[in-house]
């Protein structure tokens, strides 16, 4: 069983020659993984396993309809993020600056924020700290940093600013 990045084109004949019986695109759904493993091992899923796999699909299905705010100052990166999210089944809105992001988040209706780190005027760290300061008690909007900076300590810096993770 091969798990390939979403949108990657693979040659079915080459996969077959390599012994790949099933190819799944990431992110992989639990039910699809169970079925592929069952096929690869020559086993059929029990009705209990099918029910369990179906139960774990519900949150994923719900997430696919999530509405995401993309905070990015670069127009090309905005378009790329918008298209990738659309392909994954998410809807999104765009904000070009930290200030715009804060006013957009204040309107509500978002399930998550993808936050560029390097923006002029107000960077992603400052924007997230301000967003957290304005957030109502008991409601935490997930903020995921978008950065090409993979240096040691970057995750910790993002978390310290109030972000939940980074890509």
mmCIF file with all atom_site columns, C-alpha atoms in Angstrom:
data_model
loop_
_atom_site.group_PDB
_atom_site.id
_atom_site.type_symbol
_atom_site.label_atom_id
_atom_site.label_alt_id
_atom_site.label_comp_id
_atom_site.label_asym_id
_atom_site.label_entity_id
_atom_site.label_seq_id
_atom_site.pdbx_PDB_ins_code
_atom_site.Cartn_x
_atom_site.Cartn_y
_atom_site.Cartn_z
_atom_site.occupancy
_atom_site.B_iso_or_equiv
_atom_site.pdbx_formal_charge
_atom_site.auth_seq_id
_atom_site.auth_comp_id
_atom_site.auth_asym_id
_atom_site.auth_atom_id
_atom_site.pdbx_PDB_model_num
ATOM 1   C CA . UNK A 1 1   ? 0.000   0.000   0.000   1.00 0.00 ? 1   UNK A CA 1
ATOM 2   C CA . UNK A 1 2   ? 1.467   3.322   -1.081  1.00 0.00 ? 2   UNK A CA 1
ATOM 3   C CA . UNK A 1 3   ? 0.474   6.671   0.392   1.00 0.00 ? 3   UNK A CA 1
ATOM 4   C CA . UNK A 1 4   ? 1.301   9.508   -1.996  1.00 0.00 ? 4   UNK A CA 1
ATOM 5   C CA . UNK A 1 5   ? 0.966   13.269  -1.554  1.00 0.00 ? 5   UNK A CA 1
ATOM 6   C CA . UNK A 1 6   ? -2.334  14.734  -2.707  1.00 0.00 ? 6   UNK A CA 1
ATOM 7   C CA . UNK A 1 7   ? -2.301  15.530  -6.431  1.00 0.00 ? 7   UNK A CA 1
ATOM 8   C CA . UNK A 1 8   ? 0.856   13.560  -7.265  1.00 0.00 ? 8   UNK A CA 1
ATOM 9   C CA . UNK A 1 9   ? 0.522   11.699  -10.545 1.00 0.00 ? 9   UNK A CA 1
ATOM 10  C CA . UNK A 1 10  ? 1.814   8.145   -10.488 1.00 0.00 ? 10  UNK A CA 1
ATOM 11  C CA . UNK A 1 11  ? 2.214   5.579   -13.244 1.00 0.00 ? 11  UNK A CA 1
ATOM 12  C CA . UNK A 1 12  ? -0.163  2.675   -12.458 1.00 0.00 ? 12  UNK A CA 1
ATOM 13  C CA . UNK A 1 13  ? 1.946   0.195   -14.461 1.00 0.00 ? 13  UNK A CA 1
ATOM 14  C CA . UNK A 1 14  ? 5.131   1.149   -12.607 1.00 0.00 ? 14  UNK A CA 1
ATOM 15  C CA . UNK A 1 15  ? 3.300   0.815   -9.303  1.00 0.00 ? 15  UNK A CA 1
ATOM 16  C CA . UNK A 1 16  ? 2.056   -2.630  -10.259 1.00 0.00 ? 16  UNK A CA 1
ATOM 17  C CA . UNK A 1 17  ? 5.551   -3.748  -11.299 1.00 0.00 ? 17  UNK A CA 1
ATOM 18  C CA . UNK A 1 18  ? 6.846   -2.529  -7.935  1.00 0.00 ? 18  UNK A CA 1
ATOM 19  C CA . UNK A 1 19  ? 4.280   -4.659  -6.115  1.00 0.00 ? 19  UNK A CA 1
ATOM 20  C CA . UNK A 1 20  ? 2.002   -1.825  -5.030  1.00 0.00 ? 20  UNK A CA 1
ATOM 21  C CA . UNK A 1 21  ? -1.527  -3.167  -4.701  1.00 0.00 ? 21  UNK A CA 1
ATOM 22  C CA . UNK A 1 22  ? -3.218  0.029   -3.630  1.00 0.00 ? 22  UNK A CA 1
ATOM 23  C CA . UNK A 1 23  ? -2.364  3.728   -3.770  1.00 0.00 ? 23  UNK A CA 1
ATOM 24  C CA . UNK A 1 24  ? -3.954  6.265   -1.424  1.00 0.00 ? 24  UNK A CA 1
ATOM 25  C CA . UNK A 1 25  ? -3.701  10.054  -1.539  1.00 0.00 ? 25  UNK A CA 1
ATOM 26  C CA . UNK A 1 26  ? -2.881  11.900  1.652   1.00 0.00 ? 26  UNK A CA 1
ATOM 27  C CA . UNK A 1 27  ? -4.588  12.850  3.833   1.00 0.00 ? 27  UNK A CA 1
ATOM 28  C CA . UNK A 1 28  ? -5.702  9.245   4.147   1.00 0.00 ? 28  UNK A CA 1
ATOM 29  C CA . UNK A 1 29  ? -9.114  8.457   5.571   1.00 0.00 ? 29  UNK A CA 1
ATOM 30  C CA . UNK A 1 30  ? -9.311  5.680   8.102   1.00 0.00 ? 30  UNK A CA 1
ATOM 31  C CA . UNK A 1 31  ? -11.889 3.704   6.140   1.00 0.00 ? 31  UNK A CA 1
ATOM 32  C CA . UNK A 1 32  ? -9.880  3.871   2.923   1.00 0.00 ? 32  UNK A CA 1
ATOM 33  C CA . UNK A 1 33  ? -6.730  2.759   4.741   1.00 0.00 ? 33  UNK A CA 1
ATOM 34  C CA . UNK A 1 34  ? -8.521  -0.182  6.365   1.00 0.00 ? 34  UNK A CA 1
ATOM 35  C CA . UNK A 1 35  ? -9.927  -1.289  3.009   1.00 0.00 ? 35  UNK A CA 1
ATOM 36  C CA . UNK A 1 36  ? -6.561  -0.972  1.247   1.00 0.00 ? 36  UNK A CA 1
ATOM 37  C CA . UNK A 1 37  ? -4.764  -2.931  3.952   1.00 0.00 ? 37  UNK A CA 1
ATOM 38  C CA . UNK A 1 38  ? -7.469  -5.597  3.871   1.00 0.00 ? 38  UNK A CA 1
ATOM 39  C CA . UNK A 1 39  ? -7.105  -5.943  0.098   1.00 0.00 ? 39  UNK A CA 1
ATOM 40  C CA . UNK A 1 40  ? -3.308  -6.042  0.295   1.00 0.00 ? 40  UNK A CA 1
ATOM 41  C CA . UNK A 1 41  ? -3.414  -8.748  2.952   1.00 0.00 ? 41  UNK A CA 1
ATOM 42  C CA . UNK A 1 42  ? -6.149  -10.697 1.166   1.00 0.00 ? 42  UNK A CA 1
ATOM 43  C CA . UNK A 1 43  ? -8.548  -10.181 4.060   1.00 0.00 ? 43  UNK A CA 1
ATOM 44  C CA . UNK A 1 44  ? -12.040 -8.789  4.112   1.00 0.00 ? 44  UNK A CA 1
ATOM 45  C CA . UNK A 1 45  ? -13.034 -6.244  6.736   1.00 0.00 ? 45  UNK A CA 1
ATOM 46  C CA . UNK A 1 46  ? -15.386 -7.543  9.402   1.00 0.00 ? 46  UNK A CA 1
ATOM 47  C CA . UNK A 1 47  ? -18.661 -5.682  9.834   1.00 0.00 ? 47  UNK A CA 1
ATOM 48  C CA . UNK A 1 48  ? -17.332 -4.394  13.190  1.00 0.00 ? 48  UNK A CA 1
ATOM 49  C CA . UNK A 1 49  ? -14.183 -3.013  11.503  1.00 0.00 ? 49  UNK A CA 1
ATOM 50  C CA . UNK A 1 50  ? -16.298 -1.366  8.794   1.00 0.00 ? 50  UNK A CA 1
ATOM 51  C CA . UNK A 1 51  ? -18.469 0.335   11.442  1.00 0.00 ? 51  UNK A CA 1
ATOM 52  C CA . UNK A 1 52  ? -15.418 1.528   13.357  1.00 0.00 ? 52  UNK A CA 1
ATOM 53  C CA . UNK A 1 53  ? -13.866 2.926   10.175  1.00 0.00 ? 53  UNK A CA 1
ATOM 54  C CA . UNK A 1 54  ? -17.153 4.621   9.259   1.00 0.00 ? 54  UNK A CA 1
ATOM 55  C CA . UNK A 1 55  ? -17.387 6.182   12.737  1.00 0.00 ? 55  UNK A CA 1
ATOM 56  C CA . UNK A 1 56  ? -13.915 7.695   12.388  1.00 0.00 ? 56  UNK A CA 1
ATOM 57  C CA . UNK A 1 57  ? -14.827 9.249   9.042   1.00 0.00 ? 57  UNK A CA 1
ATOM 58  C CA . UNK A 1 58  ? -17.449 11.596  10.492  1.00 0.00 ? 58  UNK A CA 1
ATOM 59  C CA . UNK A 1 59  ? -15.042 14.205  11.942  1.00 0.00 ? 59  UNK A CA 1
ATOM 60  C CA . UNK A 1 60  ? -13.003 14.202  8.713   1.00 0.00 ? 60  UNK A CA 1
ATOM 61  C CA . UNK A 1 61  ? -16.147 14.775  6.657   1.00 0.00 ? 61  UNK A CA 1
ATOM 62  C CA . UNK A 1 62  ? -17.115 17.616  8.979   1.00 0.00 ? 62  UNK A CA 1
ATOM 63  C CA . UNK A 1 63  ? -13.644 19.163  8.686   1.00 0.00 ? 63  UNK A CA 1
ATOM 64  C CA . UNK A 1 64  ? -13.768 19.075  4.907   1.00 0.00 ? 64  UNK A CA 1
ATOM 65  C CA . UNK A 1 65  ? -16.470 21.723  5.019   1.00 0.00 ? 65  UNK A CA 1
ATOM 66  C CA . UNK A 1 66  ? -14.483 23.939  7.381   1.00 0.00 ? 66  UNK A CA 1
ATOM 67  C CA . UNK A 1 67  ? -14.050 27.639  6.598   1.00 0.00 ? 67  UNK A CA 1
ATOM 68  C CA . UNK A 1 68  ? -10.448 28.819  6.840   1.00 0.00 ? 68  UNK A CA 1
ATOM 69  C CA . UNK A 1 69  ? -8.904  32.264  6.903   1.00 0.00 ? 69  UNK A CA 1
ATOM 70  C CA . UNK A 1 70  ? -5.645  32.443  4.955   1.00 0.00 ? 70  UNK A CA 1
ATOM 71  C CA . UNK A 1 71  ? -3.462  35.354  6.109   1.00 0.00 ? 71  UNK A CA 1
ATOM 72  C CA . UNK A 1 72  ? -0.812  35.901  3.434   1.00 0.00 ? 72  UNK A CA 1
ATOM 73  C CA . UNK A 1 73  ? 0.588   39.099  1.910   1.00 0.00 ? 73  UNK A CA 1
ATOM 74  C CA . UNK A 1 74  ? 1.901   37.512  -1.304  1.00 0.00 ? 74  UNK A CA 1
ATOM 75  C CA . UNK A 1 75  ? -0.727  37.263  -4.081  1.00 0.00 ? 75  UNK A CA 1
ATOM 76  C CA . UNK A 1 76  ? 0.830   34.153  -5.650  1.00 0.00 ? 76  UNK A CA 1
ATOM 77  C CA . UNK A 1 77  ? 0.905   32.357  -2.295  1.00 0.00 ? 77  UNK A CA 1
ATOM 78  C CA . UNK A 1 78  ? -2.688  33.421  -1.653  1.00 0.00 ? 78  UNK A CA 1
ATOM 79  C CA . UNK A 1 79  ? -3.817  31.881  -4.933  1.00 0.00 ? 79  UNK A CA 1
ATOM 80  C CA . UNK A 1 80  ? -1.863  28.690  -4.247  1.00 0.00 ? 80  UNK A CA 1
ATOM 81  C CA . UNK A 1 81  ? -3.326  28.313  -0.748  1.00 0.00 ? 81  UNK A CA 1
ATOM 82  C CA . UNK A 1 82  ? -6.823  29.044  -2.048  1.00 0.00 ? 82  UNK A CA 1
ATOM 83  C CA . UNK A 1 83  ? -6.563  26.392  -4.771  1.00 0.00 ? 83  UNK A CA 1
ATOM 84  C CA . UNK A 1 84  ? -5.058  23.751  -2.468  1.00 0.00 ? 84  UNK A CA 1
ATOM 85  C CA . UNK A 1 85  ? -7.747  24.303  0.143   1.00 0.00 ? 85  UNK A CA 1
ATOM 86  C CA . UNK A 1 86  ? -10.449 24.181  -2.514  1.00 0.00 ? 86  UNK A CA 1
ATOM 87  C CA . UNK A 1 87  ? -9.112  20.849  -3.815  1.00 0.00 ? 87  UNK A CA 1
ATOM 88  C CA . UNK A 1 88  ? -9.184  19.487  -0.272  1.00 0.00 ? 88  UNK A CA 1
ATOM 89  C CA . UNK A 1 89  ? -12.818 20.533  0.135   1.00 0.00 ? 89  UNK A CA 1
ATOM 90  C CA . UNK A 1 90  ? -12.322 23.566  2.381   1.00 0.00 ? 90  UNK A CA 1
ATOM 91  C CA . UNK A 1 91  ? -13.726 27.037  1.809   1.00 0.00 ? 91  UNK A CA 1
ATOM 92  C CA . UNK A 1 92  ? -11.533 30.011  2.577   1.00 0.00 ? 92  UNK A CA 1
ATOM 93  C CA . UNK A 1 93  ? -11.234 33.757  2.747   1.00 0.00 ? 93  UNK A CA 1
ATOM 94  C CA . UNK A 1 94  ? -8.057  35.747  2.270   1.00 0.00 ? 94  UNK A CA 1
ATOM 95  C CA . UNK A 1 95  ? -6.494  38.517  4.329   1.00 0.00 ? 95  UNK A CA 1
ATOM 96  C CA . UNK A 1 96  ? -3.396  40.353  3.102   1.00 0.00 ? 96  UNK A CA 1
ATOM 97  C CA . UNK A 1 97  ? -2.135  41.738  6.410   1.00 0.00 ? 97  UNK A CA 1
ATOM 98  C CA . UNK A 1 98  ? -2.230  41.182  10.137  1.00 0.00 ? 98  UNK A CA 1
ATOM 99  C CA . UNK A 1 99  ? -4.565  44.150  10.628  1.00 0.00 ? 99  UNK A CA 1
ATOM 100 C CA . UNK A 1 100 ? -6.955  42.840  7.979   1.00 0.00 ? 100 UNK A CA 1
ATOM 101 C CA . UNK A 1 101 ? -6.809  39.371  9.561   1.00 0.00 ? 101 UNK A CA 1
ATOM 102 C CA . UNK A 1 102 ? -7.836  40.724  12.967  1.00 0.00 ? 102 UNK A CA 1
ATOM 103 C CA . UNK A 1 103 ? -10.851 42.572  11.570  1.00 0.00 ? 103 UNK A CA 1
ATOM 104 C CA . UNK A 1 104 ? -11.837 39.551  9.463   1.00 0.00 ? 104 UNK A CA 1
ATOM 105 C CA . UNK A 1 105 ? -11.574 37.141  12.416  1.00 0.00 ? 105 UNK A CA 1
ATOM 106 C CA . UNK A 1 106 ? -13.715 39.541  14.480  1.00 0.00 ? 106 UNK A CA 1
ATOM 107 C CA . UNK A 1 107 ? -16.603 38.932  12.050  1.00 0.00 ? 107 UNK A CA 1
ATOM 108 C CA . UNK A 1 108 ? -16.488 35.244  13.030  1.00 0.00 ? 108 UNK A CA 1
ATOM 109 C CA . UNK A 1 109 ? -17.337 32.138  11.070  1.00 0.00 ? 109 UNK A CA 1
ATOM 110 C CA . UNK A 1 110 ? -13.861 30.623  10.813  1.00 0.00 ? 110 UNK A CA 1
ATOM 111 C CA . UNK A 1 111 ? -12.806 27.151  11.867  1.00 0.00 ? 111 UNK A CA 1
ATOM 112 C CA . UNK A 1 112 ? -9.063  27.798  11.558  1.00 0.00 ? 112 UNK A CA 1
ATOM 113 C CA . UNK A 1 113 ? -6.470  30.345  10.442  1.00 0.00 ? 113 UNK A CA 1
ATOM 114 C CA . UNK A 1 114 ? -3.427  29.698  8.265   1.00 0.00 ? 114 UNK A CA 1
ATOM 115 C CA . UNK A 1 115 ? -1.031  32.477  9.268   1.00 0.00 ? 115 UNK A CA 1
ATOM 116 C CA . UNK A 1 116 ? 1.945   33.687  7.246   1.00 0.00 ? 116 UNK A CA 1
ATOM 117 C CA . UNK A 1 117 ? 4.818   34.518  9.577   1.00 0.00 ? 117 UNK A CA 1
ATOM 118 C CA . UNK A 1 118 ? 6.711   37.081  7.509   1.00 0.00 ? 118 UNK A CA 1
ATOM 119 C CA . UNK A 1 119 ? 4.419   40.018  6.722   1.00 0.00 ? 119 UNK A CA 1
ATOM 120 C CA . UNK A 1 120 ? 5.163   43.752  6.723   1.00 0.00 ? 120 UNK A CA 1
ATOM 121 C CA . UNK A 1 121 ? 3.803   46.041  9.470   1.00 0.00 ? 121 UNK A CA 1
ATOM 122 C CA . UNK A 1 122 ? 2.415   43.265  11.692  1.00 0.00 ? 122 UNK A CA 1
ATOM 123 C CA . UNK A 1 123 ? 3.991   39.820  11.355  1.00 0.00 ? 123 UNK A CA 1
ATOM 124 C CA . UNK A 1 124 ? 2.253   36.537  12.074  1.00 0.00 ? 124 UNK A CA 1
ATOM 125 C CA . UNK A 1 125 ? 3.572   36.349  15.627  1.00 0.00 ? 125 UNK A CA 1
ATOM 126 C CA . UNK A 1 126 ? 2.220   39.808  16.531  1.00 0.00 ? 126 UNK A CA 1
ATOM 127 C CA . UNK A 1 127 ? -1.065  39.120  14.764  1.00 0.00 ? 127 UNK A CA 1
ATOM 128 C CA . UNK A 1 128 ? -1.568  35.852  16.637  1.00 0.00 ? 128 UNK A CA 1
ATOM 129 C CA . UNK A 1 129 ? -0.733  37.419  20.006  1.00 0.00 ? 129 UNK A CA 1
ATOM 130 C CA . UNK A 1 130 ? -3.301  40.145  19.333  1.00 0.00 ? 130 UNK A CA 1
ATOM 131 C CA . UNK A 1 131 ? -5.871  37.614  18.113  1.00 0.00 ? 131 UNK A CA 1
ATOM 132 C CA . UNK A 1 132 ? -5.415  35.608  21.340  1.00 0.00 ? 132 UNK A CA 1
ATOM 133 C CA . UNK A 1 133 ? -5.774  38.762  23.460  1.00 0.00 ? 133 UNK A CA 1
ATOM 134 C CA . UNK A 1 134 ? -9.105  39.556  21.751  1.00 0.00 ? 134 UNK A CA 1
ATOM 135 C CA . UNK A 1 135 ? -10.434 35.998  21.815  1.00 0.00 ? 135 UNK A CA 1
ATOM 136 C CA . UNK A 1 136 ? -13.481 35.369  24.006  1.00 0.00 ? 136 UNK A CA 1
ATOM 137 C CA . UNK A 1 137 ? -13.094 33.074  27.010  1.00 0.00 ? 137 UNK A CA 1
ATOM 138 C CA . UNK A 1 138 ? -13.588 29.414  26.142  1.00 0.00 ? 138 UNK A CA 1
ATOM 139 C CA . UNK A 1 139 ? -13.178 29.851  22.377  1.00 0.00 ? 139 UNK A CA 1
ATOM 140 C CA . UNK A 1 140 ? -9.785  29.083  20.845  1.00 0.00 ? 140 UNK A CA 1
ATOM 141 C CA . UNK A 1 141 ? -9.519  29.455  17.091  1.00 0.00 ? 141 UNK A CA 1
ATOM 142 C CA . UNK A 1 142 ? -6.792  27.126  15.771  1.00 0.00 ? 142 UNK A CA 1
ATOM 143 C CA . UNK A 1 143 ? -3.941  29.121  14.209  1.00 0.00 ? 143 UNK A CA 1
ATOM 144 C CA . UNK A 1 144 ? -1.418  27.294  12.050  1.00 0.00 ? 144 UNK A CA 1
ATOM 145 C CA . UNK A 1 145 ? 1.720   29.144  11.012  1.00 0.00 ? 145 UNK A CA 1
ATOM 146 C CA . UNK A 1 146 ? 2.848   28.993  7.390   1.00 0.00 ? 146 UNK A CA 1
ATOM 147 C CA . UNK A 1 147 ? 6.575   29.434  7.077   1.00 0.00 ? 147 UNK A CA 1
ATOM 148 C CA . UNK A 1 148 ? 9.543   28.255  5.064   1.00 0.00 ? 148 UNK A CA 1
ATOM 149 C CA . UNK A 1 149 ? 11.648  28.733  8.186   1.00 0.00 ? 149 UNK A CA 1
ATOM 150 C CA . UNK A 1 150 ? 12.487  25.208  9.360   1.00 0.00 ? 150 UNK A CA 1
ATOM 151 C CA . UNK A 1 151 ? 15.191  26.249  11.812  1.00 0.00 ? 151 UNK A CA 1
ATOM 152 C CA . UNK A 1 152 ? 15.441  24.663  15.235  1.00 0.00 ? 152 UNK A CA 1
ATOM 153 C CA . UNK A 1 153 ? 13.165  26.406  17.705  1.00 0.00 ? 153 UNK A CA 1
ATOM 154 C CA . UNK A 1 154 ? 10.656  27.665  15.126  1.00 0.00 ? 154 UNK A CA 1
ATOM 155 C CA . UNK A 1 155 ? 7.826   25.476  16.418  1.00 0.00 ? 155 UNK A CA 1
ATOM 156 C CA . UNK A 1 156 ? 8.502   26.672  19.966  1.00 0.00 ? 156 UNK A CA 1
ATOM 157 C CA . UNK A 1 157 ? 8.482   30.299  18.818  1.00 0.00 ? 157 UNK A CA 1
ATOM 158 C CA . UNK A 1 158 ? 5.141   29.751  17.065  1.00 0.00 ? 158 UNK A CA 1
ATOM 159 C CA . UNK A 1 159 ? 3.656   28.074  20.137  1.00 0.00 ? 159 UNK A CA 1
ATOM 160 C CA . UNK A 1 160 ? 4.934   30.862  22.392  1.00 0.00 ? 160 UNK A CA 1
ATOM 161 C CA . UNK A 1 161 ? 3.113   33.383  20.194  1.00 0.00 ? 161 UNK A CA 1
ATOM 162 C CA . UNK A 1 162 ? -0.148  31.460  20.659  1.00 0.00 ? 162 UNK A CA 1
ATOM 163 C CA . UNK A 1 163 ? -0.182  29.393  17.483  1.00 0.00 ? 163 UNK A CA 1
ATOM 164 C CA . UNK A 1 164 ? -1.230  25.763  17.587  1.00 0.00 ? 164 UNK A CA 1
ATOM 165 C CA . UNK A 1 165 ? 1.159   24.312  15.001  1.00 0.00 ? 165 UNK A CA 1
ATOM 166 C CA . UNK A 1 166 ? 3.103   25.186  11.878  1.00 0.00 ? 166 UNK A CA 1
ATOM 167 C CA . UNK A 1 167 ? 3.618   23.973  8.320   1.00 0.00 ? 167 UNK A CA 1
#
